[in-house]
XYZ file of C-alpha atoms in Angstrom:
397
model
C 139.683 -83.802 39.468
C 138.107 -80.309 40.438
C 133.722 -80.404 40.596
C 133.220 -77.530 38.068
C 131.455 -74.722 39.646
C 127.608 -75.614 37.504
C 127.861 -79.426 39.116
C 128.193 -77.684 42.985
C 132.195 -77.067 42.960
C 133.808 -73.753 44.078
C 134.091 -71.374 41.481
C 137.404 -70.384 40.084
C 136.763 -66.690 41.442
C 134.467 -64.627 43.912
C 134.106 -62.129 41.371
C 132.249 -62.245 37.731
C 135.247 -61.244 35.201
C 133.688 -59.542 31.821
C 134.796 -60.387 28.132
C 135.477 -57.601 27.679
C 135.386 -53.329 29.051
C 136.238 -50.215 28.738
C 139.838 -48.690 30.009
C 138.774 -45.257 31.420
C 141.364 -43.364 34.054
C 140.913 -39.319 34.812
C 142.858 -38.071 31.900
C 139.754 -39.396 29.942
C 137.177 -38.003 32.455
C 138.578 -34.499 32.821
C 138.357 -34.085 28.779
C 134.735 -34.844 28.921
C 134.118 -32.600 32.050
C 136.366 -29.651 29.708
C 133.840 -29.854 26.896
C 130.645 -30.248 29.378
C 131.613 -26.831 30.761
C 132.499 -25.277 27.403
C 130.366 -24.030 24.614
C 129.753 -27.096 22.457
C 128.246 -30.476 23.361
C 127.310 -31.662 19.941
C 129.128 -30.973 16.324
C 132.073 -28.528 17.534
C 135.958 -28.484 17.199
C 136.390 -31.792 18.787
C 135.499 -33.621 16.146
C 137.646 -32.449 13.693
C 140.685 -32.690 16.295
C 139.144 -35.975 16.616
C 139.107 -36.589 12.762
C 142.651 -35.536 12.644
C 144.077 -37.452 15.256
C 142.688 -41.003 14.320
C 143.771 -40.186 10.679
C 147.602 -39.012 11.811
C 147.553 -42.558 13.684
C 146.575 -44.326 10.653
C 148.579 -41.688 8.360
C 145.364 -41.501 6.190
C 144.994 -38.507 4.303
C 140.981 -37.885 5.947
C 138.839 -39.231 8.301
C 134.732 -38.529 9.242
C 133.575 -39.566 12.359
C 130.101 -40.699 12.990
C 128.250 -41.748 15.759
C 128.564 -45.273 15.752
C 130.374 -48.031 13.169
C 127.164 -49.087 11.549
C 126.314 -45.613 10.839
C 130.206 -45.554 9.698
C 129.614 -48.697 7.323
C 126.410 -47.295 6.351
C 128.233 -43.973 4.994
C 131.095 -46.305 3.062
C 128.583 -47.890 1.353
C 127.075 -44.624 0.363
C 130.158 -43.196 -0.555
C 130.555 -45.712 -2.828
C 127.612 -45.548 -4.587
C 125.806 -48.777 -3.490
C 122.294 -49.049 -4.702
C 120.115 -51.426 -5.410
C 120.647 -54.227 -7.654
C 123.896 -54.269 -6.834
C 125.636 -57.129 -4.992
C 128.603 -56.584 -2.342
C 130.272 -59.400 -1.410
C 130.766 -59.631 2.818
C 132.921 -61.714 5.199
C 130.070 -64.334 6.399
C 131.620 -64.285 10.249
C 130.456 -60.988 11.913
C 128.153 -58.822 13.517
C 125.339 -58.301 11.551
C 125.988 -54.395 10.729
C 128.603 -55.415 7.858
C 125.697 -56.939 5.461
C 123.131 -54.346 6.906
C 125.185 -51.212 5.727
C 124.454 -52.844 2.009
C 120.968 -53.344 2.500
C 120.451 -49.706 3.719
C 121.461 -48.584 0.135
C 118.888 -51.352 -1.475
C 122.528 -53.768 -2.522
C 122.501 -57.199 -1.758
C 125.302 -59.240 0.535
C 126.690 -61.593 -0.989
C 128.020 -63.933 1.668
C 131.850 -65.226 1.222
C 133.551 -68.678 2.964
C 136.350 -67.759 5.802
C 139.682 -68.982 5.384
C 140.243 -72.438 8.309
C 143.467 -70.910 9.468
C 143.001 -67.386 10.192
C 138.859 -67.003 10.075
C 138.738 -64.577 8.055
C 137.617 -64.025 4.482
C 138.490 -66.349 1.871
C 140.345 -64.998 -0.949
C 139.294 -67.695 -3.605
C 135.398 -67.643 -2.667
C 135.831 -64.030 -3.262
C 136.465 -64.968 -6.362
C 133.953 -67.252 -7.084
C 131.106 -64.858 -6.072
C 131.830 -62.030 -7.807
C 129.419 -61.443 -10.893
C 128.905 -58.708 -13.320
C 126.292 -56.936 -10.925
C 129.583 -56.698 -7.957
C 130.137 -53.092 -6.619
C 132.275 -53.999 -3.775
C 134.157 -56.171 -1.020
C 133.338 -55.587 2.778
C 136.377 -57.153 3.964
C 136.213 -57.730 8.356
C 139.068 -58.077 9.904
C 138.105 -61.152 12.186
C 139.347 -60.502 16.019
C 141.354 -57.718 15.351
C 143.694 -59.462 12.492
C 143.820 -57.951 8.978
C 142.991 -59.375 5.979
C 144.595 -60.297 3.577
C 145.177 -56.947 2.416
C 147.202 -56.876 -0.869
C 145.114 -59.853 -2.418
C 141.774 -58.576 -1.910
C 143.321 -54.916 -3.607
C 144.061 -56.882 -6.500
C 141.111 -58.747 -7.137
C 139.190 -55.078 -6.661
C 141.051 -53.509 -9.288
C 141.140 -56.647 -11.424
C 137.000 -56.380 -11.570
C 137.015 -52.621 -10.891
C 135.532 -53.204 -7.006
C 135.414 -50.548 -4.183
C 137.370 -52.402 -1.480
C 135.819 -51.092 2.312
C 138.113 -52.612 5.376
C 135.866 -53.628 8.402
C 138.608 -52.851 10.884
C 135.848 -52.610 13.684
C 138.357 -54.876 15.550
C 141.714 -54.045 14.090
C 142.607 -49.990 15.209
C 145.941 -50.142 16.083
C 147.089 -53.699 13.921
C 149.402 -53.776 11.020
C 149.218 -55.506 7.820
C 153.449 -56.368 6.602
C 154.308 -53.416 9.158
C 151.572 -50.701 8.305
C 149.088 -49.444 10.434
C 145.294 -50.547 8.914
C 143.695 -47.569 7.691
C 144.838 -46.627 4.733
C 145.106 -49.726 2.720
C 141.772 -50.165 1.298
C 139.668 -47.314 -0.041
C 137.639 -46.910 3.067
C 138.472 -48.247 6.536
C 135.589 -48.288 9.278
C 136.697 -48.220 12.733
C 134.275 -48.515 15.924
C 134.737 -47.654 19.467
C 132.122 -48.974 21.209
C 133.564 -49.832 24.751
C 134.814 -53.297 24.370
C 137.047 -52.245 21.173
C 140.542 -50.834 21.337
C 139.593 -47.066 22.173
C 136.262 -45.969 22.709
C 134.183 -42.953 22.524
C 130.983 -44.607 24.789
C 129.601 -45.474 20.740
C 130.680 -44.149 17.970
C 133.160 -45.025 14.720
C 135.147 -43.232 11.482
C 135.811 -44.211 8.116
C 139.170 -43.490 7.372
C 140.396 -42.979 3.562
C 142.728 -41.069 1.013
C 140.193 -40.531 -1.697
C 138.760 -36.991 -1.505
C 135.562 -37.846 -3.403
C 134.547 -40.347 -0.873
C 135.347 -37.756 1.838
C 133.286 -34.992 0.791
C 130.374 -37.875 0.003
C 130.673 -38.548 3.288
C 130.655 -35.000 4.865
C 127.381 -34.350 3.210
C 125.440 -37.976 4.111
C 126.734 -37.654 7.588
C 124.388 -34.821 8.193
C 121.193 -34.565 6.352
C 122.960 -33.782 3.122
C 122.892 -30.308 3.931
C 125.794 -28.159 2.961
C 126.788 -24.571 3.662
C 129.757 -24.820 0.427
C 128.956 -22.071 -1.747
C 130.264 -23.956 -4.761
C 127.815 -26.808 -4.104
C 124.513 -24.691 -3.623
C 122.042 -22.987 -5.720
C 122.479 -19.546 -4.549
C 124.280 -18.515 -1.634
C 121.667 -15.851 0.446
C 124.097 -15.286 3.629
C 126.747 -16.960 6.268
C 123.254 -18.343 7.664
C 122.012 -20.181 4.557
C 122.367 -23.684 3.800
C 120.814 -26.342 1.263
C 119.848 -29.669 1.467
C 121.253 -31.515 -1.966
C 121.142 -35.037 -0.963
C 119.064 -37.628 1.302
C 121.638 -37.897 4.230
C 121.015 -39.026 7.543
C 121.092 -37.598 11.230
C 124.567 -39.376 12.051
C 126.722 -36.975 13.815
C 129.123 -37.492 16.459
C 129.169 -35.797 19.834
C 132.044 -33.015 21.091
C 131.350 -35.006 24.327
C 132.251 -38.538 22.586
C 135.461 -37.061 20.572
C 137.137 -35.264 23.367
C 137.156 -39.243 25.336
C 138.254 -40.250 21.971
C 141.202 -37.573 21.305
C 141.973 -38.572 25.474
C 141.786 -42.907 24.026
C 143.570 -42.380 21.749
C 146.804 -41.113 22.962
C 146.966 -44.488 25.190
C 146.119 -46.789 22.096
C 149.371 -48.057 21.830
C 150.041 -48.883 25.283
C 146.146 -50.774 24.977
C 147.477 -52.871 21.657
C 150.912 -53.789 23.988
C 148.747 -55.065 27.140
C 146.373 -57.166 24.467
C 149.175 -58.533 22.805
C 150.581 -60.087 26.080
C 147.583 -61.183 27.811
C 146.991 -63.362 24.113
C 150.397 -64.870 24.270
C 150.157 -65.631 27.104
C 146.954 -67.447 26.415
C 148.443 -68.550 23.460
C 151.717 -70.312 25.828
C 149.166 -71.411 28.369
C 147.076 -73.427 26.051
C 149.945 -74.453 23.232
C 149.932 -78.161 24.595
C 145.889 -78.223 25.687
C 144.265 -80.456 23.133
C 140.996 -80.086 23.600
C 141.275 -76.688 22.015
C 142.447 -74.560 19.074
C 143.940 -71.918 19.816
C 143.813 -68.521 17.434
C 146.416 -68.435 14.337
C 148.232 -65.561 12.832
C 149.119 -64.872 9.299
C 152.795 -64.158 8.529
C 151.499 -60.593 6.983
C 149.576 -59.967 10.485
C 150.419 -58.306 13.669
C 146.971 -58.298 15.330
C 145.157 -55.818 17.684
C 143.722 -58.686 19.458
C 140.134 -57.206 19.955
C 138.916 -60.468 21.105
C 140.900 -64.026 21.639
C 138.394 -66.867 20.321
C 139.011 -70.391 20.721
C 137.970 -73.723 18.806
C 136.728 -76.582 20.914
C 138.351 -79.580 19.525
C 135.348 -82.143 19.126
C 137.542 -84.950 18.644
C 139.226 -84.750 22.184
C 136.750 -83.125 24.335
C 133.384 -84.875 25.022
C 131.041 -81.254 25.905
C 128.808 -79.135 23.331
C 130.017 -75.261 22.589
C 127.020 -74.230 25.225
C 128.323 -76.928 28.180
C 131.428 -75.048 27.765
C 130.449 -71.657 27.287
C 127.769 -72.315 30.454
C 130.452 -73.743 32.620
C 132.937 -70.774 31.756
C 129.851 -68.444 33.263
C 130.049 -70.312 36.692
C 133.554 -70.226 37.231
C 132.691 -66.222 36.765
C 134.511 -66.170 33.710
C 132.940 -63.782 31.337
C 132.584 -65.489 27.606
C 131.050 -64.509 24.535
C 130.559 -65.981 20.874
C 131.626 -64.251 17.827
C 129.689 -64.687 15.685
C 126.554 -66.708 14.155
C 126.936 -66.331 10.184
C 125.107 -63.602 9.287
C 123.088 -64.813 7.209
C 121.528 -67.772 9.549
C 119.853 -65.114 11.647
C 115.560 -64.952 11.254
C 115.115 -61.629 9.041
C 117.903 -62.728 6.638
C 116.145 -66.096 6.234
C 113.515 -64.318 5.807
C 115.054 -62.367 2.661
C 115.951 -66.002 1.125
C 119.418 -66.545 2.523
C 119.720 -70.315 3.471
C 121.964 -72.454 6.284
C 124.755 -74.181 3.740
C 126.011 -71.662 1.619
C 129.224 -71.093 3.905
C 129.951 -74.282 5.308
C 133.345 -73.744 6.973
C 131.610 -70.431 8.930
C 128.544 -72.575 10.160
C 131.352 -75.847 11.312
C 133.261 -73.208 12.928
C 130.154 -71.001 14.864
C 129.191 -74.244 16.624
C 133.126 -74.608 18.629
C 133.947 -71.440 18.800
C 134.208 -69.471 22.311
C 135.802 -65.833 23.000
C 137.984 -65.498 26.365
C 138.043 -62.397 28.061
C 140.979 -59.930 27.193
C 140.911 -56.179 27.784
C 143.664 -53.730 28.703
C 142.523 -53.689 31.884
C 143.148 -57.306 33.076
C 145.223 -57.862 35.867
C 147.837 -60.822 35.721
C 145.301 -62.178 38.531
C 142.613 -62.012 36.195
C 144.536 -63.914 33.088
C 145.415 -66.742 35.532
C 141.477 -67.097 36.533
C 141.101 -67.599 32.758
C 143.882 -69.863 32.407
C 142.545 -72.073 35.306
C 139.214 -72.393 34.290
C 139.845 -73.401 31.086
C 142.040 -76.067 32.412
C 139.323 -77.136 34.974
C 136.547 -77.495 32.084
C 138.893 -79.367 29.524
C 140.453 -81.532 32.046
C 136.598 -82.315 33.530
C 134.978 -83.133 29.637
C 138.400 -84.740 28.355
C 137.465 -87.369 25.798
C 138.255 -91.098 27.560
């Protein structure tokens, strides 16, 4: 049996492998280095080529781009007229932005269970949280797989509910064979530099309702408008108005044209994930000490992020002796995510450990493996291996 690398054995590899990066070649750069030498930096024509080309991907009717995906969520949320006393109910497993967005408008998350199979929401405790002050669902779709897309619409228009799609991880998956992004009545996407394009930071909200579009138009930018029709008076081409409370949340020219340059190469990104997880997904089919990720029949993931279950009945190590060993092999690993509402300032707001039980079982074995476009075939065996080495080391006697 190998020493692992934290008890004094060689590591795995020389070189520290990341969770996750960024796929950046000069096609990208030189569209960056175009806009730095033309006339606009900020809020110029690339966004709206930007706009346009994420929606013709999704074949949404609009898009607004923002300049990051909590800003994005936080514009949904406005656009659908979240205030407070209202309750929203939220996927329990994610980063913390998707309950923030509804406590920006003065709404209350309302966390819901995850399904065991698939890890994301649960359709039934949807159902069981929904009271007569519910606005809306925040639906994530968990790793890059979608929801489950067709239930969650009818239990919206069943209670009248604004249905927003979290697809921070899922640009580029399809739900029964269509692209998310139009689905829902908003979709947020991000592209930070570990999702499936990336603009440095930034994310959209994609939709075919032109109500929520021109809401978010105006919040995006102070709620200042130059329309005519929308303003008291119109005193010149160089008057505006401010008719709302909006925000500051514009998106570069610099960050759209490396979006517009991403974005053409998406496709060939979702290809390269989906191999390097089947391949994780062969490698590990017969390694008992782990779970590996499950699909729906509806889903065809982007694979934003491959997380595995530790088995606790067949492998004798905590989550953290894992996760710490994985770090000395040089293996990059991550954990996603705590339940919301378990972290100090939610406690703080009176949400308690127990109200999700299936989230909190599955935060304590859950690990994510690297996988990126970039990943060499070298790289995926160094994964492979020192999974191996670590299961084979703690295997239960």
């Amino acid at each position: 049996m190998e020493t692992l690398a934290i008890l004094g054995g060689r590591p795995v590899r020389d070189k520290y492998l990341t969770y996750g990066r960024q796929a950046i070649n000069e096609e990208d750069i030189n569209s960056v280095v175009e806009v730095l030498k033309g006339d606009y930096l900020t809020t110029g024509p690339k966004v709206k080529e930007f706009e346009d080309a994420v929606a013709k991907y999704v074949n949404a009717k609009y898009a607004v781009a923002v300049c990051n995906g909590t800003a994005a969520l936080h514009m949904a949320c406005y656009a659908a007229g979240i205030k407070e006393g209202d309750e929203v109910i939220v996927s329990s497993l994610t980063f913390a932005a998707s309950a923030n967005c509804v406590l920006y408008c003065g709404g209350t998350p309302v966390f819901a269970e995850i399904n065991k199979v698939t890890y994301n929401i649960d359709i039934e405790d949807i159902k069981r949280k929904i009271t007569e002050r519910t606005k809306a669902i925040i639906a994530v779709d968990y790793t890059g797989q979608p929801v489950n897309i067709d239930e969650i619409k009818e239990i919206a228009k069943e209670y009248n509910l604004i249905f927003i799609e979290d697809g921070a991880h899922s640009l580029g998956a399809e739900y029964k064979g269509i692209k998310v992004g139009t689905q829902a009545d908003m979709t947020m996407f991000s592209f930070h530099p570990v999702k499936p394009i990336t603009t440095g930071e930034g994310g959209i909200i994609t939709t075919n309702n032109k109500e929520y579009y021109d809401r978010m138009l105006l919040f995006r930018s102070h709620g200042i408008t130059r329309d005519y029709e929308l303003m008291k008076e119109n005193q010149g081409k160089w008057y505006y108005e401010q008719i709302d409370l909006g925000y500051n949340y514009r998106i570069t020219d610099l960050q759209c044209a490396l979006g517009i340059s991403q974005i053409k190469k998406l496709d060939s990104f979702i290809a390269r994930r989906r191999y390097i997880a089947n391949i994780y997904n062969e490698a590990f089919s017969d390694l008992e000490e782990i779970v590996t990720p499950k699909e729906a029949d509806f889903s065809n993931s982007g694979w934003h992020i491959y997380v595995i279950k530790l088995n606790n009945q067949k492998i004798s190590c905590t989550r953290k002796e894992f996760f710490d060993a994985m770090i000395r092999e040089n293996i990059g690993v991550n954990v996603h995510y705590m339940p919301v509402y378990l972290h100090p300032y939610y406690e703080k707001l009176g949400y308690k450990k127990g109200q999700c039980k299936e989230a909190e079982k599955l935060y304590d074995s859950i690990i994510t493996l690297p996988l990126f476009p970039a990943m060499t075939d070298k790289d995926i065996e160094d994964v492979i291996k020192a999974v191996f080495k670590i299961c084979n080391y703690y295997k239960s006697k």
